Amino acid sequence: LTEPRPADEFPSILERVNGPEDLRQLTPEELEHLCKELRTELWDTITAVGGHLAASLGVVELTVALHYVYDTPRDKLIWDVGHQGYIHKILTGRRALLSTIRQYKGLSGFLKRSESEYDTFGAGHASTSLSAAYGMAVARDLRGEDYNVVAIIGDGGMTGGLAFEALNNAGPSARNFTIVLNDNRMSISPNVGAVPKFLMKMESNPRLGKIKDEVWRLLGESPVAPKKLQSLASRVEGSLKSLTQKGKGYEEAELDPVKYHGVKAAPTAEKIEPKSPDQLAAPTMAYMDIFGEAMIQETARDSQVVAITAAMKEGTGLVTYSETYPDHFFDVGIAEGHAVTFAAGMAVAGIRPVAAIYSTFLQRAYDHIVHDCALQHLPVVFCLDRGGLVGEDGPTHHGILDLAYLSSIQGMVVAAPRSGQEMRQLIRTALLHDGSPFAIRYPRDKAPDLIDWSADPMPIPVGSWELLREGRNVAVLAVGTMVETARRAITHEELNVTLVNCRFVKPMDTALLEHLIDTHDAVLTLEEGTGIGGFGAHVALFMLERGYENVFKALYLPDQFIEHGSREKLLELCGLSETDVAQAIHDLLDKGQTSPESARIAAKKLLTGKTQSR
Ligand SMILES: Cc1ncc(C[n+]2csc(CCOP(=O)(O)OP(=O)(O)O)c2C)c(N)n1
């Protein structure tokens, strides 16, 4: 190949590529130029609108090559995670929509079957591609069909146990499918563990060198075009050695692929302008940063405290912690199940492990929580970041099942802070707690309060709620983020109702709950989680079993997969905005006038001369 000609000598090739079939008509020189255009297009768009960037920059050539070589969509490409699929999206008819990526009603930030026939298997969580590809290959053979199946997995994805389970199962099967290993030595942070070491070793393995020499010799002896074949082989070898580089083509992204893994949208005038007095107040910290800082304090207090992450050092706020306490910090790779059982092992042996795992990724480790931690009454602390709606990452990443899936586990403590200060207190409480696992779930958001870091966090009695405001008629029982939403709704509308911070979803403060039921006409529960199995369901069951007839209403997330979009927008769509809460309280106040429970409470007041006290 000659050096590609400068950009201005070509009319845009990208303009001519409306799908992979157009790409397959291009010359090798045009393909190289196309890669340049793709890279520019990706960079310009994503640095403006935000999204995953470094991984897609790294797979430009690979994506072009795959669509060139394979007859997509007849042949099936299965991308692991899907965060590196932006070039694939551009090449498969979604170029014009790239600027809508991750926004409400726009393109998904991951791959999604409903979005395109080229997205053969949806993803968002890592390490699934090999199992899915093997399944597709078997299905193809059983149905007597004929197409290629190709899984593309990163070296990060290869640290997940699921990938090895697939290899173990598929290896001896002799089914025909292809695995492309995209080894860029990076997960989100530099990849960790034995897998990256093994891959590096493999590259410099002398046996590989011998095989290469033999192939070279055989090609040289070929009766047809030996020189051409050798030249092709040396290019293939070259590309094998440097397969891909995260952030490729932009120096700043190549030098700091962690920073460019995902970028925020460039600020627009509308976004910089403060919208409300709340936003004008002094800047508060994100929950993930409060977690990181609190962990540093807790480890200083107790040298038995350690932090575990499953390849999410940055996302869980543990970067400074890992530098401050390198011996207390464990990145286990993309291996949530292992992280949990590893923590259980430490807990058995007297250490106080804190497993910091996004709510959505902890779903992977359910049995590990049940079988390895809860059943053995082990004090493993789970800090679940991204609890509730995460926003732009969408349905693969929303953390909305956790309250349900955790509180159904016997003995589990499940807590959600309403503020940064309470988050610190809950972490302290969890680390002093014994006899069961303890989960703290918090949102991808800023805490509403300013924290006094010099004050030592006071532990909170496990299972106690906080009465924030005493009013009449309606008892509002709110969990986590919904406490602040309810507080705002009640303050703005000047509603004289009771507000309780239900910081423990399990165990519940049943004494306070009974008192509230006794003294209010109506109960309203608020949670950023699913209804079935959620907090409201627990309260409702409690009331039903005891024969209470108060009016009951629960606001929760609908029983459906919720799309991507800003958190604010999604909360509004799901009926959990401040306005929705205010409306629900108004409705209950109206209903309360006529409820039989209201008459019962009024009669009780008449008899006792006061409301029942706790
Ligand atoms: C189960 C799970 N845990 C964590 C993540 C978060 N995550 C997204 S991309 C990524 C790194 C993937 O690395 P690799 O597979 O090598 O792809 P690269 O970004 O290097 O192209 C991680 C940890 C995830 N998507 N799924």
XYZ file of C-alpha atoms and ligand atoms in Angstrom:
640
model
C 0.000 0.000 0.000
C 1.110 3.528 -0.689
C 0.684 6.244 1.914
C -2.909 7.483 1.838
C -3.353 10.673 -0.112
C -4.141 13.882 1.850
C -7.798 14.316 2.731
C -8.572 17.142 0.309
C -7.581 15.036 -2.724
C -10.556 12.795 -2.106
C -14.193 13.592 -2.330
C -15.725 12.291 0.908
C -15.935 8.534 0.854
C -18.096 8.409 3.933
C -20.779 10.303 2.029
C -20.929 7.379 -0.391
C -21.123 4.681 2.267
C -24.723 4.170 3.212
C -24.231 0.621 4.358
C -21.649 -2.172 4.460
C -22.436 -3.125 0.834
C -21.056 0.270 -0.313
C -17.978 -0.241 1.814
C -17.296 -3.544 0.105
C -16.940 -1.741 -3.236
C -14.028 0.405 -2.033
C -10.355 -0.052 -2.859
C -7.872 -0.658 -0.015
C -6.657 2.916 -0.400
C -10.207 4.234 -0.152
C -10.802 2.076 2.909
C -7.856 3.655 4.667
C -9.206 7.050 3.837
C -12.638 6.043 5.042
C -11.098 5.163 8.407
C -9.703 8.674 8.695
C -13.076 10.188 7.924
C -14.826 7.913 10.383
C -12.421 8.883 13.105
C -12.946 12.597 12.498
C -16.697 12.195 12.352
C -16.706 10.218 15.596
C -14.474 12.646 17.442
C -16.336 15.759 16.285
C -19.735 14.349 17.140
C -18.998 12.630 20.427
C -16.905 15.412 21.941
C -19.926 17.636 21.261
C -22.778 15.405 22.419
C -20.965 13.089 24.842
C -20.630 9.324 24.921
C -18.135 6.487 24.871
C -15.223 7.568 22.731
C -11.842 5.921 23.253
C -13.025 2.359 22.601
C -14.691 3.261 19.296
C -11.644 5.277 18.171
C -9.660 2.112 18.775
C -11.806 -0.136 16.609
C -12.239 1.988 13.479
C -10.049 -0.236 11.277
C -11.339 -3.393 12.911
C -14.974 -2.439 12.327
C -14.341 -1.496 8.705
C -12.445 -4.747 8.172
C -15.207 -6.870 9.704
C -17.944 -5.328 7.582
C -15.677 -5.622 4.547
C -14.784 -9.256 5.049
C -18.109 -10.525 6.319
C -21.418 -10.384 4.548
C -23.310 -8.470 7.237
C -26.155 -8.581 8.184
C -26.355 -12.165 6.861
C -23.183 -12.920 8.814
C -23.595 -12.045 12.461
C -21.256 -9.708 14.350
C -21.648 -9.878 18.122
C -19.945 -7.043 19.951
C -19.144 -7.527 23.626
C -20.449 -4.708 25.897
C -21.370 -2.623 22.845
C -19.751 0.610 24.050
C -17.306 0.335 21.138
C -20.078 0.055 18.545
C -20.315 3.674 17.382
C -18.371 3.094 14.135
C -20.519 0.020 13.529
C -23.548 2.277 13.936
C -22.201 4.834 11.462
C -21.508 2.131 8.899
C -24.872 0.468 9.271
C -27.199 3.275 8.326
C -27.239 5.277 11.563
C -24.729 7.965 10.672
C -27.263 10.784 10.538
C -28.473 9.892 14.030
C -25.081 9.723 15.714
C -25.530 13.169 17.258
C -28.635 11.897 19.073
C -26.753 9.124 20.831
C -27.707 8.471 24.485
C -30.334 11.220 24.398
C -34.006 10.599 24.936
C -35.493 9.008 21.789
C -32.049 9.062 20.177
C -29.676 6.210 19.388
C -28.752 3.917 22.240
C -25.196 4.147 23.567
C -24.946 0.367 23.285
C -26.083 -2.174 20.731
C -29.731 -3.023 20.629
C -31.639 -5.505 18.531
C -34.621 -3.192 18.151
C -32.383 -0.476 16.717
C -30.894 -2.306 13.755
C -30.764 -5.708 12.096
C -26.983 -5.359 12.274
C -27.153 -5.406 16.094
C -27.526 -9.118 16.400
C -27.299 -9.367 20.170
C -28.017 -6.591 22.659
C -25.372 -5.767 25.220
C -24.249 -3.268 27.827
C -22.850 -5.666 30.393
C -19.521 -7.284 29.590
C -18.371 -10.792 28.702
C -21.594 -12.092 27.128
C -20.520 -12.196 23.482
C -18.886 -15.629 23.414
C -21.833 -17.429 25.006
C -24.257 -15.640 22.701
C -22.127 -16.368 19.633
C -21.849 -20.040 20.502
C -25.620 -20.189 20.991
C -26.158 -18.608 17.595
C -23.697 -20.975 15.945
C -25.460 -24.004 17.408
C -28.870 -22.644 16.358
C -27.575 -22.049 12.833
C -26.349 -25.622 12.561
C -29.494 -27.140 14.035
C -31.587 -25.229 11.505
C -29.315 -26.195 8.643
C -28.477 -22.578 7.852
C -25.276 -21.145 6.542
C -23.760 -17.931 7.808
C -20.766 -16.807 9.817
C -20.922 -15.909 13.487
C -18.242 -13.568 14.829
C -17.828 -12.444 18.433
C -15.655 -9.408 19.164
C -14.482 -9.240 22.748
C -11.992 -6.969 24.526
C -9.196 -8.073 26.819
C -11.269 -6.470 29.587
C -14.293 -8.558 28.656
C -12.050 -11.615 28.747
C -11.497 -11.132 32.494
C -15.140 -12.084 33.101
C -15.786 -15.703 34.069
C -18.682 -16.001 31.631
C -16.267 -15.716 28.703
C -14.285 -18.655 30.039
C -17.417 -20.699 30.603
C -18.235 -20.144 26.946
C -14.747 -21.115 25.809
C -14.860 -24.256 27.904
C -18.210 -25.223 26.451
C -17.603 -24.225 22.851
C -13.967 -25.274 22.579
C -14.399 -28.997 21.986
C -17.679 -28.627 20.054
C -16.131 -28.156 16.600
C -18.863 -25.646 15.775
C -17.681 -23.013 13.391
C -17.613 -19.522 14.841
C -14.941 -16.868 15.104
C -13.699 -14.926 18.098
C -11.880 -11.656 17.532
C -9.911 -10.601 20.586
C -9.582 -6.844 20.703
C -6.561 -6.635 22.964
C -5.800 -2.989 23.666
C -4.434 -3.730 27.149
C -7.176 -1.587 28.630
C -10.376 -2.261 30.441
C -11.704 1.165 31.492
C -8.476 1.483 33.460
C -5.398 -0.523 32.470
C -6.474 -4.156 32.462
C -5.550 -6.205 35.524
C -4.857 -9.807 36.418
C -3.467 -12.914 34.823
C -5.399 -12.626 31.542
C -3.590 -9.498 30.298
C -0.278 -10.995 31.442
C -1.040 -14.193 29.550
C -1.965 -12.268 26.408
C 1.265 -10.323 26.547
C 3.273 -13.484 27.058
C 1.533 -15.141 24.142
C 2.641 -12.357 21.848
C 6.299 -12.940 22.639
C 6.043 -16.725 22.808
C 8.991 -18.290 20.877
C 6.672 -21.062 19.606
C 4.580 -18.414 17.915
C 7.807 -17.110 16.334
C 8.587 -20.583 14.985
C 5.098 -20.963 13.517
C 5.506 -17.569 11.876
C 8.835 -18.573 10.318
C 7.304 -21.760 8.979
C 4.305 -19.912 7.484
C 6.711 -17.421 5.902
C 8.754 -20.217 4.345
C 5.674 -21.978 2.989
C 4.286 -18.784 1.482
C 7.625 -18.142 -0.204
C 7.375 -21.545 -1.868
C 3.872 -20.886 -3.168
C 3.565 -21.320 -6.951
C 1.255 -18.252 -7.153
C 2.493 -14.772 -6.278
C 4.750 -15.739 -3.358
C 6.008 -12.177 -2.818
C 2.452 -10.794 -2.666
C 1.414 -13.474 -0.205
C 4.424 -12.743 2.002
C 3.692 -9.040 1.918
C 0.073 -9.700 2.896
C 1.196 -12.005 5.694
C 3.598 -9.431 7.083
C 0.775 -6.863 7.159
C -1.496 -9.317 8.929
C 1.257 -10.025 11.429
C 1.851 -6.312 11.955
C -1.806 -5.716 12.623
C -1.914 -8.711 14.941
C 0.938 -7.312 17.014
C -0.631 -3.865 17.427
C -4.192 -4.938 17.129
C -5.826 -1.946 18.380
C -5.179 1.062 20.511
C -7.804 2.727 22.654
C -8.245 6.378 21.686
C -6.317 5.884 18.426
C -5.822 8.887 16.183
C -6.111 11.625 18.813
C -3.043 12.205 20.925
C -4.896 13.317 24.040
C -7.128 10.238 23.912
C -4.206 7.896 23.192
C -2.311 9.320 26.172
C -5.298 9.259 28.515
C -7.744 6.595 27.333
C -9.283 6.409 30.809
C -10.414 10.028 30.589
C -11.712 9.494 27.065
C -13.466 6.197 27.800
C -16.608 8.255 28.133
C -16.823 11.996 27.601
C -19.448 14.456 28.720
C -21.323 16.584 26.230
C -19.698 19.955 25.607
C -21.545 22.518 27.718
C -24.120 24.531 25.826
C -25.323 27.988 26.860
C -28.564 26.450 28.079
C -26.724 23.960 30.269
C -24.368 26.460 31.890
C -27.130 28.829 32.875
C -28.303 28.127 36.407
C -31.926 27.116 36.397
C -32.987 27.295 40.019
C -31.818 28.668 43.375
C -30.888 25.078 44.321
C -28.327 25.077 41.520
C -26.904 28.405 42.628
C -26.057 27.051 46.069
C -22.498 25.985 46.922
C -21.415 22.946 44.899
C -22.156 19.643 46.560
C -20.314 16.372 46.009
C -21.391 13.400 43.941
C -22.294 10.334 45.992
C -19.509 8.350 44.320
C -16.908 10.863 45.516
C -18.379 10.929 48.999
C -18.048 7.152 49.006
C -14.357 7.333 48.001
C -13.565 9.949 50.622
C -15.516 8.113 53.323
C -13.615 4.920 52.540
C -10.308 6.735 53.081
C -11.539 7.898 56.490
C -12.875 4.472 57.419
C -9.630 2.729 56.475
C -7.683 5.266 58.539
C -9.994 4.441 61.464
C -9.883 0.669 61.021
C -6.997 -1.014 59.227
C -9.186 -4.086 58.583
C -11.299 -2.168 56.047
C -10.659 -2.907 52.366
C -12.327 -1.887 49.106
C -13.100 -4.190 46.198
C -14.079 -3.108 42.706
C -14.871 -5.098 39.583
C -12.997 -3.027 36.991
C -14.760 0.181 38.023
C -12.149 2.107 39.982
C -13.066 5.403 38.352
C -16.818 4.860 38.218
C -17.086 3.967 41.891
C -14.937 6.890 43.059
C -12.017 4.801 44.297
C -9.087 6.327 42.385
C -7.716 8.374 45.304
C -8.424 5.495 47.681
C -6.387 3.125 45.479
C -3.467 5.550 45.623
C -3.800 6.211 49.353
C -4.264 2.578 50.357
C -2.886 0.427 47.531
C -2.712 -2.602 49.841
C -6.356 -2.247 50.792
C -7.605 -1.844 47.241
C -8.563 -4.810 45.060
C -9.569 -4.527 41.417
C -10.663 -8.035 40.450
C -11.418 -7.369 36.773
C -14.888 -7.555 35.243
C -15.848 -10.276 37.680
C -18.688 -9.227 39.966
C -19.530 -12.751 41.113
C -15.946 -13.398 42.075
C -15.732 -9.981 43.780
C -18.565 -10.964 46.119
C -17.282 -14.421 47.039
C -13.764 -13.000 47.365
C -15.220 -10.482 49.837
C -16.992 -13.311 51.671
C -13.674 -15.140 52.008
C -12.084 -12.044 53.493
C -15.001 -11.549 55.881
C -14.685 -15.129 57.125
C -11.061 -14.423 57.920
C -11.736 -11.227 59.872
C -11.403 -8.440 57.290
C -14.138 -5.800 56.720
C -14.616 -5.862 52.944
C -16.593 -3.215 51.103
C -17.602 -4.342 47.613
C -18.285 -1.269 45.504
C -20.321 -2.449 42.537
C -22.867 -0.652 40.385
C -26.392 -1.750 41.190
C -26.930 -3.095 37.659
C -23.696 -5.123 37.639
C -24.365 -6.636 41.054
C -27.297 -8.434 39.423
C -24.620 -10.745 38.041
C -23.623 -11.811 41.532
C -26.993 -12.621 43.052
C -26.268 -16.148 44.171
C -22.913 -15.081 45.531
C -24.701 -12.617 47.806
C -27.244 -15.233 48.885
C -25.133 -18.371 49.121
C -21.733 -17.038 50.064
C -22.588 -13.990 52.185
C -26.133 -14.009 53.595
C -26.452 -17.716 54.298
C -23.196 -17.602 56.253
C -24.182 -14.375 58.040
C -21.058 -12.627 56.812
C -20.594 -8.911 57.312
C -19.801 -7.974 53.732
C -20.691 -4.377 52.916
C -22.116 -3.682 49.478
C -21.960 -0.147 48.180
C -24.210 0.018 45.152
C -23.502 3.045 43.031
C -25.920 4.007 40.220
C -28.965 2.904 42.204
C -32.146 4.078 40.471
C -32.308 5.586 37.012
C -28.861 6.235 35.591
C -29.961 8.329 32.649
C -28.066 8.204 29.384
C -26.736 4.641 29.657
C -30.308 3.377 29.562
C -32.006 0.070 30.338
C -28.883 -2.079 30.555
C -27.540 0.181 33.275
C -30.516 1.432 35.293
C -30.158 0.208 38.866
C -33.815 -0.211 39.616
C -34.130 -3.821 40.736
C -31.779 -3.668 43.721
C -34.226 -2.762 46.499
C -36.363 -5.714 45.422
C -33.603 -8.231 44.799
C -31.680 -7.367 47.952
C -34.467 -6.969 50.457
C -35.879 -10.382 49.576
C -32.663 -11.983 50.883
C -33.002 -13.280 54.434
C -31.216 -11.186 57.037
C -29.905 -8.630 54.574
C -29.761 -5.004 55.659
C -30.722 -2.662 52.823
C -30.206 1.056 53.243
C -30.394 4.173 51.073
C -29.082 7.553 52.238
C -31.011 10.767 51.691
C -27.865 12.912 51.889
C -24.095 12.807 51.726
C -23.801 13.106 55.490
C -26.169 10.185 55.957
C -24.169 8.200 53.410
C -21.084 8.582 55.620
C -23.092 7.543 58.644
C -24.470 4.486 56.877
C -20.992 3.418 55.775
C -19.813 3.695 59.382
C -22.924 1.820 60.570
C -22.357 -0.925 58.006
C -18.725 -1.368 59.016
C -19.692 -1.730 62.665
C -22.531 -4.117 61.861
C -22.088 -7.842 62.333
C -23.970 -10.986 61.463
C -25.293 -10.188 57.999
C -24.409 -8.455 54.763
C -25.309 -4.775 54.587
C -26.118 -2.962 51.338
C -26.112 0.780 50.782
C -27.555 1.990 47.489
C -27.125 5.504 46.189
C -27.734 7.309 42.915
C -25.651 8.597 40.050
C -26.171 12.075 41.340
C -24.929 14.787 43.615
C -25.878 14.680 47.263
C -28.162 17.560 48.233
C -26.060 18.676 51.225
C -22.652 20.097 52.050
C -20.568 17.797 54.198
C -18.545 18.706 57.241
C -15.698 16.250 56.791
C -14.101 17.162 60.114
C -17.068 15.763 62.051
C -16.970 12.044 62.763
C -20.020 10.267 61.291
C -22.353 8.951 63.999
C -23.591 5.415 63.426
C -27.350 5.016 62.964
C -29.376 2.328 64.762
C -30.025 -0.356 62.155
C -33.649 -0.306 61.056
C -34.441 3.179 62.352
C -36.217 5.744 60.235
C -36.006 9.507 60.600
C -39.056 11.645 61.169
C -38.233 14.776 59.217
C -41.472 16.646 59.511
C -44.621 16.077 61.484
C -47.856 17.052 59.808
C -51.351 15.680 59.480
C -53.429 13.307 57.385
C -50.782 11.937 55.059
C -47.594 10.137 56.071
C -45.067 10.324 53.252
C -42.542 7.490 53.508
C -39.659 8.200 51.175
C -36.530 6.237 50.300
C -33.147 7.696 49.260
C -33.399 10.265 46.491
C -37.153 10.533 46.932
C -36.735 12.126 50.371
C -35.345 15.301 48.842
C -37.962 15.273 46.074
C -40.716 14.934 48.674
C -39.169 17.630 50.870
C -39.176 20.047 47.957
C -42.732 19.161 46.958
C -43.992 19.607 50.519
C -42.123 22.877 51.060
C -43.045 24.448 47.732
C -46.711 23.583 48.072
C -46.760 24.333 51.814
C -48.365 20.994 52.573
C -48.933 20.131 56.199
C -48.122 16.440 55.965
C -45.646 14.122 57.655
C -42.374 13.225 55.969
C -40.266 10.251 56.984
C -36.824 9.323 55.731
C -37.022 5.544 55.368
C -33.284 5.077 55.213
C -33.616 1.378 55.973
C -35.726 -0.456 53.438
C -34.923 -3.556 55.440
C -35.365 -3.940 58.341
C -38.200 -1.421 58.462
C -38.870 0.757 61.493
C -42.066 -1.087 62.302
C -42.683 0.781 65.554
C -42.644 4.134 63.797
C -44.578 2.700 60.866
C -47.370 1.475 63.148
C -47.511 4.835 64.849
C -47.734 6.628 61.526
C -50.489 4.349 60.318
C -52.367 4.933 63.537
C -52.151 8.675 63.305
C -52.625 9.371 59.612
C -55.460 8.768 57.148
C -53.194 7.910 54.297
C -49.777 6.473 53.639
C -47.750 7.379 50.578
C -44.551 5.494 49.745
C -41.940 6.876 47.347
C -39.008 4.983 45.871
C -36.805 5.071 42.799
C -37.131 1.358 42.183
C -39.505 -1.287 40.901
C -42.916 -1.679 42.501
C -43.001 -5.452 42.650
C -40.914 -6.504 45.629
C -40.004 -2.933 46.420
C -40.345 -0.780 49.521
C -43.973 0.197 48.917
C -44.857 -3.477 48.519
C -43.271 -4.236 51.916
C -45.234 -1.444 53.581
C -48.455 -2.551 51.880
C -47.954 -6.138 53.022
C -47.288 -4.950 56.551
C -50.537 -2.966 56.546
C -52.624 -5.687 54.929
C -51.442 -8.368 57.297
C -52.404 -6.241 60.276
C -55.759 -5.287 58.854
C -55.124 -1.551 58.479
C -57.495 0.168 56.120
C -55.777 3.503 55.623
C -55.720 4.861 52.125
C -52.456 3.642 50.582
C -50.602 4.886 47.551
C -47.179 3.980 46.232
C -45.087 5.784 43.642
C -42.427 3.615 42.037
C -40.955 2.848 38.647
C -43.182 1.100 36.122
C -42.837 -2.606 35.398
C -41.075 -2.071 32.092
C -37.586 -1.467 30.729
C -36.978 2.251 30.811
C -35.231 3.868 27.884
C -32.251 6.184 27.968
C -32.394 9.932 28.457
C -31.454 12.409 31.152
C -32.247 11.318 34.707
C -34.464 14.345 35.166
C -36.443 13.545 32.028
C -36.838 9.875 32.918
C -37.974 10.603 36.475
C -40.601 12.903 35.001
C -41.719 10.251 32.498
C -41.924 7.637 35.228
C -44.068 9.811 37.462
C -41.455 10.442 40.136
C -40.918 14.187 39.709
C -41.561 16.785 42.382
C -44.846 17.650 40.627
C -45.959 14.006 40.672
C -45.229 13.724 44.370
C -47.113 16.953 45.126
C -50.056 15.720 43.055
C -50.107 12.371 44.846
C -50.173 14.126 48.228
C -53.013 16.430 47.083
C -54.993 13.417 45.858
C -54.548 11.660 49.183
C -55.520 14.768 51.125
C -58.733 14.978 49.070
C -59.484 11.279 49.554
C -58.590 11.445 53.240
C -61.618 13.668 53.975
C -63.923 10.769 53.279
C -61.903 7.710 54.282
C -63.249 5.372 56.975
C -59.784 5.396 58.551
C -60.069 9.148 58.980
C -63.293 8.630 60.938
C -61.564 5.917 63.004
C -58.622 8.171 63.824
C -60.960 11.073 64.657
C -62.947 8.797 66.975
C -59.760 7.618 68.643
C -58.644 11.200 69.193
C -61.993 11.976 70.777
C -61.663 9.026 73.133
C -58.060 9.565 74.178
C -57.905 13.299 73.819
C -54.680 12.980 71.850
C -53.128 11.031 69.050
C -51.442 7.821 70.006
C -47.810 8.486 70.792
C -44.916 6.190 70.084
C -20.628 -6.768 33.865
C -20.010 -5.432 33.589
N -19.172 -4.881 34.493
C -18.619 -3.677 34.255
C -18.886 -3.000 33.100
C -18.327 -1.619 32.864
N -17.451 -1.569 31.687
C -17.847 -1.079 30.507
S -16.671 -1.145 29.340
C -15.580 -1.831 30.402
C -14.194 -2.149 29.938
C -14.212 -3.116 28.839
O -12.917 -3.383 28.437
P -12.658 -4.172 27.091
O -13.598 -5.315 27.011
O -11.224 -4.493 27.008
O -13.073 -3.147 25.972
P -12.330 -1.780 25.530
O -13.079 -0.682 26.225
O -10.911 -1.850 25.971
O -12.482 -1.734 24.077
C -16.144 -2.000 31.670
C -15.458 -2.551 32.852
C -19.767 -3.613 32.188
N -20.114 -3.006 31.044
N -20.306 -4.816 32.448
